[in-house]
PDB file of C-alpha atoms and ligand atoms in Angstrom:
ATOM      1  CA  MET A  17      -0.339  -0.024   0.136  1.00 69.00           C
ATOM      2  CA  VAL A  18       1.415   3.415  -1.270  1.00 77.00           C
ATOM      3  CA  THR A  19      -0.113   6.435   0.783  1.00 93.00           C
ATOM      4  CA  PHE A  20       0.180  10.155  -0.170  1.00 96.00           C
ATOM      5  CA  ILE A  21      -1.348  12.642   2.167  1.00 97.00           C
ATOM      6  CA  VAL A  22      -0.971  16.249   1.137  1.00 98.00           C
ATOM      7  CA  LEU A  23      -1.747  17.655   4.967  1.00 98.00           C
ATOM      8  CA  MET A  24      -3.564  21.406   4.077  1.00 98.00           C
ATOM      9  CA  GLY A  25      -4.477  23.811   7.176  1.00 96.00           C
ATOM     10  CA  ALA A  26      -3.494  27.675   7.145  1.00 94.00           C
ATOM     11  CA  PRO A  27      -0.423  28.526   9.345  1.00 91.00           C
ATOM     12  CA  GLY A  28      -0.694  27.542  12.725  1.00 90.00           C
ATOM     13  CA  ALA A  29      -3.801  25.125  12.583  1.00 95.00           C
ATOM     14  CA  GLY A  30      -1.799  22.895  13.768  1.00 94.00           C
ATOM     15  CA  LYS A  31      -0.326  20.538  10.160  1.00 95.00           C
ATOM     16  CA  GLY A  32       3.353  20.095  11.614  1.00 94.00           C
ATOM     17  CA  THR A  33       2.069  18.695  15.295  1.00 96.00           C
ATOM     18  CA  GLN A  34      -1.151  16.183  13.689  1.00 98.00           C
ATOM     19  CA  ALA A  35       1.827  15.410  10.903  1.00 98.00           C
ATOM     20  CA  LYS A  36       4.154  14.269  13.868  1.00 97.00           C
ATOM     21  CA  LEU A  37       2.060  12.354  15.096  1.00 98.00           C
ATOM     22  CA  LEU A  38       0.715  10.690  11.831  1.00 97.00           C
ATOM     23  CA  GLN A  39       4.167   9.660  11.295  1.00 97.00           C
ATOM     24  CA  GLU A  40       4.379   7.661  14.023  1.00 97.00           C
ATOM     25  CA  LYS A  41       1.092   6.079  13.835  1.00 96.00           C
ATOM     26  CA  LEU A  42       1.150   5.196  10.046  1.00 96.00           C
ATOM     27  CA  GLY A  43       4.501   4.702   9.695  1.00 96.00           C
ATOM     28  CA  LEU A  44       5.007   7.390   6.672  1.00 97.00           C
ATOM     29  CA  PRO A  45       7.678  10.100   6.656  1.00 97.00           C
ATOM     30  CA  GLN A  46       6.752  13.619   7.209  1.00 98.00           C
ATOM     31  CA  VAL A  47       8.107  15.862   4.776  1.00 98.00           C
ATOM     32  CA  ALA A  48       7.323  19.870   6.125  1.00 97.00           C
ATOM     33  CA  THR A  49       8.880  22.349   3.205  1.00 98.00           C
ATOM     34  CA  GLY A  50       9.419  24.852   5.754  1.00 96.00           C
ATOM     35  CA  ASP A  51      11.277  22.467   7.598  1.00 96.00           C
ATOM     36  CA  LEU A  52      13.597  21.560   5.171  1.00 98.00           C
ATOM     37  CA  PHE A  53      14.257  24.766   4.730  1.00 98.00           C
ATOM     38  CA  ARG A  54      14.946  25.527   8.055  1.00 96.00           C
ATOM     39  CA  ALA A  55      17.371  22.550   8.367  1.00 97.00           C
ATOM     40  CA  ASN A  56      18.917  23.828   5.538  1.00 97.00           C
ATOM     41  CA  LEU A  57      19.907  27.528   6.660  1.00 96.00           C
ATOM     42  CA  LYS A  58      20.578  25.960   9.830  1.00 96.00           C
ATOM     43  CA  HIS A  59      23.695  24.735   7.812  1.00 97.00           C
ATOM     44  CA  GLN A  60      24.059  27.916   6.349  1.00 97.00           C
ATOM     45  CA  THR A  61      23.223  26.222   2.683  1.00 97.00           C
ATOM     46  CA  GLU A  62      23.070  28.588  -0.257  1.00 97.00           C
ATOM     47  CA  LEU A  63      19.172  26.953  -0.478  1.00 97.00           C
ATOM     48  CA  GLY A  64      19.147  27.502   3.076  1.00 97.00           C
ATOM     49  CA  LYS A  65      20.067  31.386   2.502  1.00 97.00           C
ATOM     50  CA  LEU A  66      18.005  31.708  -0.310  1.00 98.00           C
ATOM     51  CA  ALA A  67      15.177  30.185   1.201  1.00 98.00           C
ATOM     52  CA  ASN A  68      15.563  32.598   3.985  1.00 97.00           C
ATOM     53  CA  SER A  69      15.265  35.406   2.493  1.00 97.00           C
ATOM     54  CA  TYR A  70      11.434  35.021   1.344  1.00 97.00           C
ATOM     55  CA  MET A  71      10.636  33.320   4.259  1.00 95.00           C
ATOM     56  CA  GLU A  72      11.907  36.258   6.906  1.00 93.00           C
ATOM     57  CA  LYS A  73       9.378  38.752   4.534  1.00 92.00           C
ATOM     58  CA  GLY A  74       6.280  35.849   5.161  1.00 90.00           C
ATOM     59  CA  ALA A  75       6.728  35.206   1.740  1.00 94.00           C
ATOM     60  CA  LEU A  76       7.054  31.926  -0.324  1.00 96.00           C
ATOM     61  CA  VAL A  77      10.237  30.289  -1.470  1.00 98.00           C
ATOM     62  CA  PRO A  78       9.611  30.419  -5.743  1.00 98.00           C
ATOM     63  CA  ASP A  79       8.125  27.068  -7.177  1.00 98.00           C
ATOM     64  CA  GLU A  80      11.217  25.683  -9.144  1.00 98.00           C
ATOM     65  CA  VAL A  81      13.597  25.977  -6.130  1.00 98.00           C
ATOM     66  CA  THR A  82      11.216  24.616  -3.750  1.00 98.00           C
ATOM     67  CA  VAL A  83       9.687  21.251  -6.201  1.00 98.00           C
ATOM     68  CA  ALA A  84      12.935  20.679  -6.949  1.00 97.00           C
ATOM     69  CA  MET A  85      13.897  20.284  -2.636  1.00 97.00           C
ATOM     70  CA  VAL A  86      10.411  18.551  -2.717  1.00 98.00           C
ATOM     71  CA  LYS A  87      11.811  15.905  -5.801  1.00 97.00           C
ATOM     72  CA  ASP A  88      15.273  15.670  -4.285  1.00 96.00           C
ATOM     73  CA  ARG A  89      13.778  14.374  -0.869  1.00 97.00           C
ATOM     74  CA  LEU A  90      10.911  12.292  -2.385  1.00 96.00           C
ATOM     75  CA  ALA A  91      13.607  10.202  -3.732  1.00 95.00           C
ATOM     76  CA  GLN A  92      15.045   8.832  -1.098  1.00 96.00           C
ATOM     77  CA  PRO A  93      13.890   5.460   0.369  1.00 96.00           C
ATOM     78  CA  ASP A  94      11.972   5.902   3.568  1.00 96.00           C
ATOM     79  CA  CYS A  95       9.624   7.847   0.626  1.00 96.00           C
ATOM     80  CA  ALA A  96       8.500   4.629  -0.949  1.00 93.00           C
ATOM     81  CA  ASN A  97       5.399   3.743   0.564  1.00 93.00           C
ATOM     82  CA  GLY A  98       4.582   7.191   0.632  1.00 95.00           C
ATOM     83  CA  VAL A  99       4.608  10.447   2.684  1.00 97.00           C
ATOM     84  CA  ILE A 100       2.771  12.631   4.540  1.00 98.00           C
ATOM     85  CA  LEU A 101       3.254  16.357   2.918  1.00 98.00           C
ATOM     86  CA  ASP A 102       2.798  18.732   5.283  1.00 97.00           C
ATOM     87  CA  GLY A 103       3.477  22.440   3.738  1.00 96.00           C
ATOM     88  CA  PHE A 104       3.958  21.571   0.336  1.00 98.00           C
ATOM     89  CA  PRO A 105       2.136  22.173  -1.807  1.00 98.00           C
ATOM     90  CA  ARG A 106       1.691  25.700  -1.401  1.00 97.00           C
ATOM     91  CA  THR A 107       0.460  26.685  -5.253  1.00 97.00           C
ATOM     92  CA  VAL A 108      -1.474  25.130  -8.162  1.00 97.00           C
ATOM     93  CA  ALA A 109       1.538  25.320  -9.836  1.00 97.00           C
ATOM     94  CA  GLN A 110       3.328  23.396  -6.851  1.00 98.00           C
ATOM     95  CA  ALA A 111       0.409  20.954  -6.878  1.00 98.00           C
ATOM     96  CA  ASP A 112       0.659  20.266 -10.655  1.00 97.00           C
ATOM     97  CA  ALA A 113       4.219  19.555 -10.082  1.00 98.00           C
ATOM     98  CA  LEU A 114       3.892  17.107  -7.051  1.00 98.00           C
ATOM     99  CA  ASP A 115       0.815  15.116  -9.751  1.00 97.00           C
ATOM    100  CA  HIS A 116       3.545  14.879 -12.331  1.00 97.00           C
ATOM    101  CA  LEU A 117       5.940  13.658  -9.809  1.00 96.00           C
ATOM    102  CA  LEU A 118       3.909  11.308  -8.340  1.00 96.00           C
ATOM    103  CA  ALA A 119       2.842   9.753 -12.078  1.00 96.00           C
ATOM    104  CA  GLU A 120       5.967   9.999 -13.252  1.00 94.00           C
ATOM    105  CA  GLU A 121       8.490   8.524 -10.039  1.00 89.00           C
ATOM    106  CA  PHE A 122       5.680   6.488  -8.255  1.00 88.00           C
ATOM    107  CA  ASN A 123       3.257   5.281 -10.843  1.00 92.00           C
ATOM    108  CA  THR A 124       0.689   6.781  -8.207  1.00 92.00           C
ATOM    109  CA  LYS A 125      -1.580   9.015  -7.246  1.00 95.00           C
ATOM    110  CA  ILE A 126      -2.728  11.116  -3.635  1.00 97.00           C
ATOM    111  CA  ASN A 127      -4.917   8.918  -1.751  1.00 96.00           C
ATOM    112  CA  ILE A 128      -5.858  11.826   0.406  1.00 97.00           C
ATOM    113  CA  VAL A 129      -5.898  15.623   1.045  1.00 98.00           C
ATOM    114  CA  PRO A 130      -6.937  16.401   5.083  1.00 98.00           C
ATOM    115  CA  HIS A 131      -8.130  19.877   5.579  1.00 98.00           C
ATOM    116  CA  ILE A 132      -7.462  21.139   8.930  1.00 98.00           C
ATOM    117  CA  HIS A 133      -9.949  24.259   9.454  1.00 97.00           C
ATOM    118  CA  VAL A 134      -9.141  27.103  11.994  1.00 96.00           C
ATOM    119  CA  ASP A 135     -10.607  30.546  11.898  1.00 92.00           C
ATOM    120  CA  VAL A 136      -8.224  33.387  11.535  1.00 87.00           C
ATOM    121  CA  GLU A 137      -8.191  35.111  14.919  1.00 86.00           C
ATOM    122  CA  VAL A 138      -7.565  31.712  16.339  1.00 91.00           C
ATOM    123  CA  LEU A 139      -4.669  30.936  14.032  1.00 91.00           C
ATOM    124  CA  VAL A 140      -3.176  34.316  14.170  1.00 85.00           C
ATOM    125  CA  GLU A 141      -3.621  33.943  18.562  1.00 87.00           C
ATOM    126  CA  ARG A 142      -1.974  30.747  18.621  1.00 87.00           C
ATOM    127  CA  LEU A 143       1.111  31.947  16.468  1.00 86.00           C
ATOM    128  CA  GLN A 144       1.817  34.325  19.043  1.00 84.00           C
ATOM    129  CA  LYS A 145       1.600  31.670  21.621  1.00 86.00           C
ATOM    130  CA  ARG A 146       3.891  29.292  19.609  1.00 84.00           C
ATOM    131  CA  ALA A 147       6.338  32.530  19.003  1.00 81.00           C
ATOM    132  CA  GLU A 148       6.943  32.711  22.603  1.00 82.00           C
ATOM    133  CA  ILE A 149       7.795  29.367  23.531  1.00 86.00           C
ATOM    134  CA  GLU A 150       9.778  28.129  19.789  1.00 83.00           C
ATOM    135  CA  GLY A 151      10.584  31.515  19.178  1.00 78.00           C
ATOM    136  CA  ARG A 152      11.094  31.290  15.490  1.00 76.00           C
ATOM    137  CA  ALA A 153      11.722  34.162  13.402  1.00 75.00           C
ATOM    138  CA  ASP A 154       8.910  34.276  11.308  1.00 80.00           C
ATOM    139  CA  ASP A 155       6.674  34.129  13.966  1.00 78.00           C
ATOM    140  CA  ASN A 156       6.205  38.002  14.865  1.00 81.00           C
ATOM    141  CA  GLU A 157       2.879  39.452  14.066  1.00 81.00           C
ATOM    142  CA  GLU A 158       3.891  41.471  11.213  1.00 86.00           C
ATOM    143  CA  THR A 159       4.944  38.190   9.161  1.00 87.00           C
ATOM    144  CA  ILE A 160       1.931  36.223  10.743  1.00 86.00           C
ATOM    145  CA  ARG A 161      -0.575  39.199   8.804  1.00 87.00           C
ATOM    146  CA  ARG A 162       1.230  38.211   5.875  1.00 91.00           C
ATOM    147  CA  ARG A 163       1.538  34.679   6.033  1.00 91.00           C
ATOM    148  CA  MET A 164      -2.244  34.497   6.304  1.00 92.00           C
ATOM    149  CA  ALA A 165      -2.657  36.678   3.190  1.00 94.00           C
ATOM    150  CA  VAL A 166      -0.114  34.587   1.501  1.00 95.00           C
ATOM    151  CA  TYR A 167      -1.751  31.647   2.299  1.00 95.00           C
ATOM    152  CA  GLU A 168      -5.360  32.889   1.426  1.00 95.00           C
ATOM    153  CA  GLU A 169      -4.422  34.212  -2.332  1.00 96.00           C
ATOM    154  CA  ALA A 170      -1.307  31.413  -3.221  1.00 95.00           C
ATOM    155  CA  THR A 171      -2.566  28.495  -1.011  1.00 96.00           C
ATOM    156  CA  ALA A 172      -6.154  28.572  -0.557  1.00 95.00           C
ATOM    157  CA  PRO A 173      -7.091  28.370  -4.041  1.00 96.00           C
ATOM    158  CA  LEU A 174      -5.960  24.403  -3.378  1.00 97.00           C
ATOM    159  CA  LEU A 175      -8.895  23.703  -1.634  1.00 97.00           C
ATOM    160  CA  ALA A 176     -10.745  24.017  -4.699  1.00 97.00           C
ATOM    161  CA  TYR A 177      -8.585  22.251  -6.873  1.00 96.00           C
ATOM    162  CA  TYR A 178      -8.773  18.987  -4.688  1.00 98.00           C
ATOM    163  CA  ALA A 179     -12.538  19.486  -4.180  1.00 98.00           C
ATOM    164  CA  ALA A 180     -13.025  19.120  -7.798  1.00 97.00           C
ATOM    165  CA  ARG A 181     -10.644  15.988  -7.409  1.00 96.00           C
ATOM    166  CA  GLY A 182     -12.802  14.638  -4.833  1.00 97.00           C
ATOM    167  CA  LEU A 183      -9.644  14.356  -2.411  1.00 97.00           C
ATOM    168  CA  LEU A 184     -10.142  17.359   0.054  1.00 98.00           C
ATOM    169  CA  VAL A 185     -11.636  16.486   3.777  1.00 98.00           C
ATOM    170  CA  GLU A 186     -12.606  18.898   5.774  1.00 97.00           C
ATOM    171  CA  ILE A 187     -11.835  18.540   9.280  1.00 98.00           C
ATOM    172  CA  ASN A 188     -12.148  20.737  12.870  1.00 97.00           C
ATOM    173  CA  GLY A 189      -8.765  21.691  13.453  1.00 97.00           C
ATOM    174  CA  ASP A 190     -10.323  23.956  16.625  1.00 95.00           C
ATOM    175  CA  ARG A 191     -10.321  21.080  18.990  1.00 96.00           C
ATOM    176  CA  PRO A 192      -7.942  19.536  21.152  1.00 96.00           C
ATOM    177  CA  ILE A 193      -4.909  17.282  19.492  1.00 97.00           C
ATOM    178  CA  GLU A 194      -6.149  14.147  19.994  1.00 98.00           C
ATOM    179  CA  ALA A 195      -9.907  14.681  18.655  1.00 98.00           C
ATOM    180  CA  VAL A 196      -8.357  15.829  15.362  1.00 98.00           C
ATOM    181  CA  GLN A 197      -6.155  13.132  15.364  1.00 98.00           C
ATOM    182  CA  ALA A 198      -8.787  10.546  16.005  1.00 98.00           C
ATOM    183  CA  GLU A 199     -10.459  12.321  12.682  1.00 98.00           C
ATOM    184  CA  LEU A 200      -7.642  12.269  10.645  1.00 98.00           C
ATOM    185  CA  LEU A 201      -6.648   8.822  11.238  1.00 97.00           C
ATOM    186  CA  GLN A 202     -10.062   7.771  10.493  1.00 97.00           C
ATOM    187  CA  LYS A 203     -10.053   9.727   7.170  1.00 96.00           C
ATOM    188  CA  ILE A 204      -6.635   7.994   6.368  1.00 96.00           C
ATOM    189  CA  ALA A 205      -7.790   5.022   6.525  1.00 94.00           C
ATOM    190  CA  GLN A 206     -11.263   5.351   4.814  1.00 92.00           C
ATOM    191  CA  ALA A 207      -9.025   6.352   1.506  1.00 90.00           C
ATOM    192  CA  SER A 208      -6.730   3.916   1.834  1.00 79.00           C
ATOM    193  CA  SER A 209      -9.503   1.027   1.910  1.00 66.00           C
TER     194      SER A 209
HETATM  195  P1  AMP B  12       6.172  26.488   7.669  1.00 84.03           P
HETATM  196  O1  AMP B  12       6.963  26.145   7.982  1.00 84.03           O
HETATM  197  O2  AMP B  12       5.126  25.351   6.468  1.00 84.03           O
HETATM  198  O3  AMP B  12       5.190  27.351   7.986  1.00 84.03           O
HETATM  199  O4  AMP B  12       7.212  27.721   6.335  1.00 84.03           O
HETATM  200  C1  AMP B  12       7.508  28.224   6.342  1.00 84.03           C
HETATM  201  C2  AMP B  12       7.891  28.899   5.312  1.00 84.03           C
HETATM  202  O5  AMP B  12       8.605  28.860   4.711  1.00 84.03           O
HETATM  203  C3  AMP B  12       7.391  29.852   4.484  1.00 84.03           C
HETATM  204  O6  AMP B  12       6.487  31.147   5.009  1.00 84.03           O
HETATM  205  C4  AMP B  12       7.587  30.053   3.018  1.00 84.03           C
HETATM  206  O7  AMP B  12       8.244  31.146   3.758  1.00 84.03           O
HETATM  207  C5  AMP B  12       8.362  28.788   3.208  1.00 84.03           C
HETATM  208  N1  AMP B  12       8.310  27.649   3.114  1.00 84.03           N
HETATM  209  C6  AMP B  12       7.448  26.512   3.280  1.00 84.03           C
HETATM  210  N2  AMP B  12       7.136  25.533   2.138  1.00 84.03           N
HETATM  211  C7  AMP B  12       6.782  26.458   1.285  1.00 84.03           C
HETATM  212  C8  AMP B  12       6.143  26.314  -0.273  1.00 84.03           C
HETATM  213  N3  AMP B  12       5.732  24.713  -0.158  1.00 84.03           N
HETATM  214  N4  AMP B  12       5.832  26.599  -0.860  1.00 84.03           N
HETATM  215  C9  AMP B  12       7.005  28.275  -1.204  1.00 84.03           C
HETATM  216  N5  AMP B  12       7.956  28.808   0.565  1.00 84.03           N
HETATM  217  C10 AMP B  12       7.619  27.675   0.915  1.00 84.03           C
END
């Protein structure tokens, strides 16, 4: 069974938290583009420095750069049985590139696109709290608002894109972590059977 899951949700909706839990339960790797960029930055690679010039403004890293990085990551042996994509795709161009990549490299398609939905004011509050706890450089109020706007403009159209293909499943993310996780697992099991 090969399972490709695209986890969608605005910044702060809990994608990262849920993806990590799914990784443990399903035995599939979490592929989070934000984490990959941050790891590159930590090691001061050219990719990391380039990505950071966009991240620090709350803007998206260009599609070609992001897609090339995901392509390399999906070519790793641990991705052979599927992955949990977290924070990718974020544009329609990335979604198209992902479809091609899955068709060509894996001879497969996305199985399910769960969308963790949380109201925008709750999200901003959560992100400000995260800023205090984790100290992420892009978690200040101005960048948070910018990331929300980018999400609405570039990424939210993907919801209709995946809904039209019957892949989108809405999950209410304004609940305890365990409740969200339980529903995700149930919906993924349904989609995989
Ligand atoms: P995240 O950790 O997913 O919130 O991502 C943090 C930042 O990394 C974003 O605000 C973007 O600057 C960049 N980023 C992460 N994923 C992508 C992507 N799929 N496309 C473009 N930029 C991305």
